[in-house]
Amino acid sequence: MAKPEVLLAGATGYIGGTVLTNILNSKNGFLENSNLSLLVRGEDKARIFNGKGMKTVLFEDLKNTEEVASIASNYDLIINTTPGGSVDSAVAFIKGLGNRKQTTGKEVYYIHTSGTSNIASLSPSTPTLTSPSPTLYPHLQRLNAETPYAQRTADIAVIGTGISAGVHTYILMPPTIYGTGTGLFNRTTIQVPTIMRAALKQKQVWQLASDEVDVEHVHVEDLSGLYVLIAGKIVQGDFKGLVSGEEGIYFAATGKHTWGEFSKGIRDALVEMGEIKEREVKRVGLKEAANEWTGGNDYRTDAEASRNLGWQPEKTEKDFQNHYLETAKLVLEAQKK
């Protein structure tokens, strides 16, 4: 039986690069049971991957949906780690997979990257959301009907298009992602460096006014393990407990922090590096903060479904506390270049 053809999109990115490293180091039989290709933009980056023995597929732009669908039609599983707000490219990937299924008669699969901002609320009394659940998809639809949001719109489109095209879809919905990535290119997340750069400009750290708002988090290496776990099960035909479609949404939180703790962690790191002297954290409202960085929403999720698949995150609270200084060093190094 031929090995399934697998395409990883986003291998030059923060999440995708770490997923690729995890795949290469994995002992779950993923590489032995599949043929892996990387979707890459730019011949220079493709040559770097090729030089390390990896197969690449060049593309021009994810906005070119005809190209995306055409490429996707050559694969049985696509792991899309690119930002989740692009509706058109996600739909194109799935339609291409649907064409593959019509041609080969084989089942096809799509793993999508999203985020818990889709389910966030400004209320600190938000109930805990679990998956798989028959109520989660309708909940996303209701939220989007009230307030359209690109990433949530993409999730709804992924599920709907997957059902109509006969493609099994799996949406990974992580919270705030922290830690240094292990890929060859982008190794930093968005949120913490953005807030740090703003603090360096202002010479002071800002904090959202409420200390009550909890934000969940997951280390990028732990998150990458969930991608590889699900992909590994697919290529090996082990679908026990693996739900797709309307209920195929997987949470990945391993801990939580308040905005107060978050801001103070950033402050302590920048003070220790000698980059700011002001130890007082300035309290600001959501609108003021949005001019510099995004955040502030509250949510609760339960990653039990992911753990039941065998997901075993390894990072601890100590790793989360240590990441502030680690990230500060990377931000400062990048500014010197």
Short mmCIF file of C-alpha atoms in Angstrom, two decimals:
data_model
loop_
_atom_site.label_atom_id
_atom_site.label_comp_id
_atom_site.label_asym_id
_atom_site.label_seq_id
_atom_site.Cartn_x
_atom_site.Cartn_y
_atom_site.Cartn_z
CA MET A 1 0.00 0.00 0.00
CA ALA A 2 1.38 3.41 -0.99
CA LYS A 3 2.34 5.78 1.77
CA PRO A 4 0.05 8.82 2.16
CA GLU A 5 1.33 12.07 0.69
CA VAL A 6 1.55 14.78 3.36
CA LEU A 7 1.99 18.53 2.86
CA LEU A 8 3.10 20.85 5.67
CA ALA A 9 2.18 24.50 5.05
CA GLY A 10 3.95 27.14 7.14
CA ALA A 11 7.25 25.37 7.78
CA THR A 12 9.11 28.70 7.77
CA GLY A 13 6.84 30.07 10.50
CA TYR A 14 6.85 29.98 14.28
CA ILE A 15 4.38 27.13 14.74
CA GLY A 16 5.13 25.29 11.50
CA GLY A 17 8.89 25.34 11.98
CA THR A 18 8.47 23.84 15.43
CA VAL A 19 6.02 21.25 14.08
CA LEU A 20 8.60 20.29 11.43
CA THR A 21 11.31 19.86 14.06
CA ASN A 22 8.95 17.73 16.10
CA ILE A 23 8.15 15.58 13.06
CA LEU A 24 11.84 15.06 12.30
CA ASN A 25 12.50 14.04 15.91
CA SER A 26 9.30 12.06 16.34
CA LYS A 27 9.28 8.39 17.25
CA ASN A 28 5.60 7.86 16.42
CA GLY A 29 6.32 6.48 12.95
CA PHE A 30 5.12 9.57 11.09
CA LEU A 31 8.06 9.80 8.67
CA GLU A 32 8.24 6.05 8.19
CA ASN A 33 4.56 5.90 7.24
CA SER A 34 4.25 8.93 4.98
CA ASN A 35 5.92 11.03 2.29
CA LEU A 36 6.37 14.56 3.61
CA SER A 37 6.62 17.72 1.48
CA LEU A 38 6.93 21.33 2.60
CA LEU A 39 4.98 24.17 0.98
CA VAL A 40 7.50 27.00 0.67
CA ARG A 41 7.48 30.49 -0.82
CA GLY A 42 10.88 31.56 -2.15
CA GLU A 43 13.61 29.52 -3.77
CA ASP A 44 16.18 30.67 -1.19
CA LYS A 45 14.28 29.06 1.66
CA ALA A 46 13.45 26.01 -0.42
CA ARG A 47 17.18 25.46 -1.06
CA ILE A 48 17.86 25.51 2.67
CA PHE A 49 15.24 22.82 3.29
CA ASN A 50 16.43 20.83 0.25
CA GLY A 51 19.97 20.99 1.59
CA LYS A 52 18.74 19.22 4.71
CA GLY A 53 17.17 16.45 2.68
CA MET A 54 13.59 17.74 2.71
CA LYS A 55 11.27 17.85 -0.29
CA THR A 56 9.69 21.22 -1.06
CA VAL A 57 6.88 22.53 -3.21
CA LEU A 58 7.17 26.16 -4.31
CA PHE A 59 4.15 28.47 -4.42
CA GLU A 60 3.63 32.15 -5.14
CA ASP A 61 0.91 33.29 -2.75
CA LEU A 62 -1.82 31.73 -0.61
CA LYS A 63 -4.16 34.33 -2.10
CA ASN A 64 -3.84 32.49 -5.41
CA THR A 65 -6.54 29.99 -4.57
CA GLU A 66 -6.37 28.17 -7.91
CA GLU A 67 -2.70 27.45 -7.30
CA VAL A 68 -3.37 26.39 -3.71
CA ALA A 69 -6.18 24.02 -4.73
CA SER A 70 -4.07 22.56 -7.54
CA ILE A 71 -1.18 21.85 -5.18
CA ALA A 72 -3.50 20.43 -2.51
CA SER A 73 -4.99 17.94 -4.98
CA ASN A 74 -1.70 15.99 -4.86
CA TYR A 75 -1.93 15.20 -1.15
CA ASP A 76 -3.82 12.98 1.25
CA LEU A 77 -3.14 15.03 4.39
CA ILE A 78 -2.43 18.74 4.69
CA ILE A 79 -1.14 20.26 7.93
CA ASN A 80 -1.80 23.98 7.64
CA THR A 81 0.08 25.97 10.31
CA THR A 82 -0.26 29.34 8.56
CA PRO A 83 -2.31 32.07 10.32
CA GLY A 84 -5.91 30.94 10.65
CA GLY A 85 -7.67 34.08 9.43
CA SER A 86 -7.38 33.35 5.70
CA VAL A 87 -10.74 31.93 4.68
CA ASP A 88 -10.00 31.64 0.96
CA SER A 89 -6.74 29.71 1.28
CA ALA A 90 -8.21 27.30 3.84
CA VAL A 91 -11.18 26.60 1.59
CA ALA A 92 -8.82 26.15 -1.39
CA PHE A 93 -6.75 23.59 0.50
CA ILE A 94 -9.88 21.62 1.35
CA LYS A 95 -11.35 21.81 -2.15
CA GLY A 96 -8.05 20.53 -3.53
CA LEU A 97 -8.16 17.64 -1.09
CA GLY A 98 -11.73 16.97 -2.18
CA ASN A 99 -10.54 16.72 -5.78
CA ARG A 100 -7.86 14.28 -4.63
CA LYS A 101 -10.53 12.12 -3.03
CA GLN A 102 -12.62 12.09 -6.19
CA THR A 103 -9.57 11.07 -8.24
CA THR A 104 -8.15 8.39 -5.95
CA GLY A 105 -11.18 7.26 -3.98
CA LYS A 106 -9.12 7.53 -0.79
CA GLU A 107 -10.00 9.41 2.36
CA VAL A 108 -8.30 12.81 2.77
CA TYR A 109 -7.56 14.94 5.82
CA TYR A 110 -6.94 18.57 6.75
CA ILE A 111 -5.45 19.98 9.98
CA HIS A 112 -6.18 23.68 10.49
CA THR A 113 -4.63 26.26 12.81
CA SER A 114 -6.96 28.54 14.73
CA GLY A 115 -6.98 30.14 18.19
CA THR A 116 -9.11 30.66 21.27
CA SER A 117 -9.69 34.33 20.50
CA ASN A 118 -12.59 32.85 18.48
CA ILE A 119 -14.46 31.98 21.66
CA ALA A 120 -13.28 34.81 23.91
CA SER A 121 -15.53 37.10 25.87
CA LEU A 122 -15.00 40.31 27.80
CA SER A 123 -16.85 38.72 30.71
CA PRO A 124 -14.73 37.04 33.42
CA SER A 125 -17.63 34.65 34.06
CA THR A 126 -17.25 32.85 30.73
CA PRO A 127 -18.11 29.13 31.11
CA THR A 128 -15.51 26.47 30.35
CA LEU A 129 -15.76 25.14 26.79
CA THR A 130 -14.91 21.53 26.07
CA SER A 131 -14.39 19.48 22.96
CA PRO A 132 -15.56 17.37 21.32
CA SER A 133 -18.98 18.89 21.93
CA PRO A 134 -22.07 19.13 19.71
CA THR A 135 -22.65 22.66 21.02
CA LEU A 136 -19.26 24.21 20.17
CA TYR A 137 -19.73 24.62 16.42
CA PRO A 138 -23.18 26.22 16.80
CA HIS A 139 -21.63 28.47 19.46
CA LEU A 140 -19.03 29.66 16.93
CA GLN A 141 -21.77 30.29 14.39
CA ARG A 142 -23.78 32.36 16.86
CA LEU A 143 -20.75 34.42 17.88
CA ASN A 144 -19.88 35.09 14.26
CA ALA A 145 -23.43 36.09 13.40
CA GLU A 146 -23.24 38.67 16.19
CA THR A 147 -19.66 39.81 15.52
CA PRO A 148 -17.91 38.62 12.35
CA TYR A 149 -14.26 37.73 13.01
CA ALA A 150 -11.91 36.51 10.27
CA GLN A 151 -10.36 33.60 12.16
CA ARG A 152 -13.75 32.38 13.37
CA THR A 153 -15.19 32.80 9.88
CA ALA A 154 -12.35 30.61 8.59
CA ASP A 155 -13.11 27.89 11.15
CA ILE A 156 -16.76 27.82 10.14
CA ALA A 157 -15.77 27.67 6.47
CA VAL A 158 -13.27 24.87 7.14
CA ILE A 159 -15.91 22.72 8.80
CA GLY A 160 -18.63 23.46 6.25
CA THR A 161 -16.38 23.00 3.21
CA GLY A 162 -14.91 19.84 4.68
CA ILE A 163 -18.34 18.32 5.10
CA SER A 164 -19.46 19.24 1.57
CA ALA A 165 -16.18 18.08 -0.01
CA GLY A 166 -15.92 14.87 2.01
CA VAL A 167 -12.71 15.97 3.74
CA HIS A 168 -12.02 15.10 7.37
CA THR A 169 -11.12 18.37 9.13
CA TYR A 170 -9.39 18.90 12.47
CA ILE A 171 -9.09 22.38 13.97
CA LEU A 172 -6.42 23.07 16.59
CA MET A 173 -7.48 25.98 18.77
CA PRO A 174 -4.55 26.96 21.03
CA PRO A 175 -4.55 29.87 23.49
CA THR A 176 -1.65 32.32 23.87
CA ILE A 177 1.44 30.55 22.55
CA TYR A 178 4.74 31.24 24.28
CA GLY A 179 8.33 30.03 24.14
CA THR A 180 11.11 29.94 21.58
CA GLY A 181 10.34 27.99 18.43
CA THR A 182 12.70 25.36 17.07
CA GLY A 183 12.34 25.98 13.34
CA LEU A 184 14.95 27.26 10.89
CA PHE A 185 13.42 30.70 10.41
CA ASN A 186 10.89 32.53 12.61
CA ARG A 187 11.37 31.42 16.21
CA THR A 188 9.31 33.99 18.12
CA THR A 189 5.61 34.32 18.79
CA ILE A 190 3.63 37.52 18.15
CA GLN A 191 2.07 38.67 21.39
CA VAL A 192 4.88 38.89 23.95
CA PRO A 193 7.45 40.47 21.58
CA THR A 194 4.81 42.98 20.42
CA ILE A 195 4.10 44.07 24.00
CA MET A 196 7.81 44.18 24.78
CA ARG A 197 8.55 46.39 21.77
CA ALA A 198 5.75 48.71 22.86
CA ALA A 199 7.19 48.84 26.39
CA LEU A 200 10.65 49.66 25.04
CA LYS A 201 9.15 52.52 23.04
CA GLN A 202 7.12 53.81 25.98
CA LYS A 203 9.84 53.05 28.58
CA GLN A 204 7.08 51.51 30.65
CA VAL A 205 4.96 48.35 30.60
CA TRP A 206 1.22 48.71 30.14
CA GLN A 207 -1.40 46.45 31.71
CA LEU A 208 -5.05 46.00 30.91
CA ALA A 209 -7.09 47.47 33.74
CA SER A 210 -8.52 44.23 35.09
CA ASP A 211 -6.44 41.77 37.09
CA GLU A 212 -9.37 39.37 37.00
CA VAL A 213 -9.09 38.42 33.34
CA ASP A 214 -7.45 35.02 32.91
CA VAL A 215 -5.55 34.11 29.75
CA GLU A 216 -4.62 30.52 28.99
CA HIS A 217 -1.28 29.54 27.48
CA VAL A 218 0.68 26.71 25.88
CA HIS A 219 4.35 26.34 24.97
CA VAL A 220 4.96 26.12 21.22
CA GLU A 221 6.82 22.82 21.61
CA ASP A 222 3.92 21.26 23.50
CA LEU A 223 1.50 22.56 20.89
CA SER A 224 3.60 21.14 18.07
CA GLY A 225 3.37 17.78 19.78
CA LEU A 226 -0.41 17.84 19.39
CA TYR A 227 -0.12 18.49 15.64
CA VAL A 228 2.28 15.58 15.24
CA LEU A 229 0.16 13.31 17.43
CA ILE A 230 -2.97 13.88 15.33
CA ALA A 231 -1.08 13.69 12.02
CA GLY A 232 0.67 10.52 13.17
CA LYS A 233 -2.63 8.86 14.00
CA ILE A 234 -4.00 9.78 10.59
CA VAL A 235 -1.09 8.38 8.56
CA GLN A 236 -1.12 5.18 10.63
CA GLY A 237 -4.89 4.76 10.34
CA ASP A 238 -5.44 4.96 14.09
CA PHE A 239 -8.66 6.95 14.45
CA LYS A 240 -9.66 5.82 17.94
CA GLY A 241 -10.98 8.91 19.72
CA LEU A 242 -10.08 11.15 16.77
CA VAL A 243 -13.17 13.18 15.88
CA SER A 244 -13.40 15.37 12.76
CA GLY A 245 -15.88 17.83 11.31
CA GLU A 246 -18.26 19.81 13.52
CA GLU A 247 -16.86 18.24 16.69
CA GLY A 248 -13.24 18.06 15.49
CA ILE A 249 -12.01 21.07 17.46
CA TYR A 250 -9.07 20.50 19.81
CA PHE A 251 -8.03 22.82 22.64
CA ALA A 252 -4.44 22.93 23.90
CA ALA A 253 -4.17 25.00 27.08
CA THR A 254 -1.69 23.81 29.69
CA GLY A 255 -1.83 26.74 32.12
CA LYS A 256 -3.19 30.22 32.68
CA HIS A 257 -2.14 33.67 33.87
CA THR A 258 -3.78 37.01 34.53
CA TRP A 259 -2.98 40.15 32.61
CA GLY A 260 -1.46 41.54 35.80
CA GLU A 261 0.95 38.62 36.09
CA PHE A 262 1.70 38.83 32.38
CA SER A 263 2.56 42.55 32.43
CA LYS A 264 4.71 42.20 35.55
CA GLY A 265 6.62 39.31 34.01
CA ILE A 266 7.45 41.46 31.00
CA ARG A 267 8.41 44.37 33.26
CA ASP A 268 10.74 42.26 35.39
CA ALA A 269 12.49 40.88 32.30
CA LEU A 270 13.06 44.32 30.76
CA VAL A 271 14.20 45.80 34.07
CA GLU A 272 16.65 42.92 34.54
CA MET A 273 17.99 43.54 31.03
CA GLY A 274 18.45 47.22 31.94
CA GLU A 275 16.14 48.36 29.15
CA ILE A 276 13.57 50.17 31.29
CA LYS A 277 13.78 51.72 34.76
CA GLU A 278 10.10 52.35 35.47
CA ARG A 279 8.82 49.51 37.66
CA GLU A 280 5.29 50.84 37.93
CA VAL A 281 2.97 49.20 35.43
CA LYS A 282 0.58 51.62 33.73
CA ARG A 283 -3.04 50.49 33.74
CA VAL A 284 -4.88 51.12 30.50
CA GLY A 285 -8.23 50.25 28.96
CA LEU A 286 -8.87 47.92 26.04
CA LYS A 287 -9.20 50.68 23.45
CA GLU A 288 -5.95 52.36 24.47
CA ALA A 289 -4.07 49.06 24.54
CA ALA A 290 -5.44 48.06 21.12
CA ASN A 291 -3.50 50.90 19.54
CA GLU A 292 -0.27 49.14 20.55
CA TRP A 293 -1.16 45.47 20.91
CA THR A 294 -4.12 43.14 21.05
CA GLY A 295 -5.57 41.10 23.88
CA GLY A 296 -7.77 41.29 26.92
CA ASN A 297 -10.45 38.74 26.17
CA ASP A 298 -11.41 36.07 28.65
CA TYR A 299 -12.19 32.40 28.03
CA ARG A 300 -11.96 28.96 29.61
CA THR A 301 -11.19 25.78 27.68
CA ASP A 302 -10.64 22.14 28.54
CA ALA A 303 -7.96 20.21 26.64
CA GLU A 304 -9.23 16.83 27.87
CA ALA A 305 -10.03 15.62 24.35
CA SER A 306 -6.43 16.29 23.29
CA ARG A 307 -5.05 14.55 26.35
CA ASN A 308 -7.34 11.57 25.76
CA LEU A 309 -5.68 11.13 22.37
CA GLY A 310 -2.36 10.73 24.19
CA TRP A 311 -1.13 14.33 24.18
CA GLN A 312 1.39 14.78 26.98
CA PRO A 313 2.61 18.38 27.31
CA GLU A 314 5.89 18.65 29.18
CA LYS A 315 6.40 22.34 29.89
CA THR A 316 5.73 23.59 33.41
CA GLU A 317 4.84 26.85 35.14
CA LYS A 318 8.56 27.42 35.60
CA ASP A 319 9.01 27.33 31.81
CA PHE A 320 6.30 29.95 31.46
CA GLN A 321 7.94 32.21 34.02
CA ASN A 322 11.37 31.79 32.39
CA HIS A 323 10.08 32.64 28.92
CA TYR A 324 9.80 36.38 29.67
CA LEU A 325 13.56 36.84 29.99
CA GLU A 326 14.24 34.42 27.15
CA THR A 327 11.92 36.38 24.85
CA ALA A 328 13.32 39.74 25.95
CA LYS A 329 16.79 38.63 24.87
CA LEU A 330 15.47 37.59 21.43
CA VAL A 331 13.59 40.88 20.98
CA LEU A 332 16.67 42.92 21.84
CA GLU A 333 18.89 40.84 19.57
CA ALA A 334 16.45 41.35 16.69
CA GLN A 335 16.43 45.11 17.24
CA LYS A 336 20.22 45.25 16.96
CA LYS A 337 20.22 43.64 13.52
#
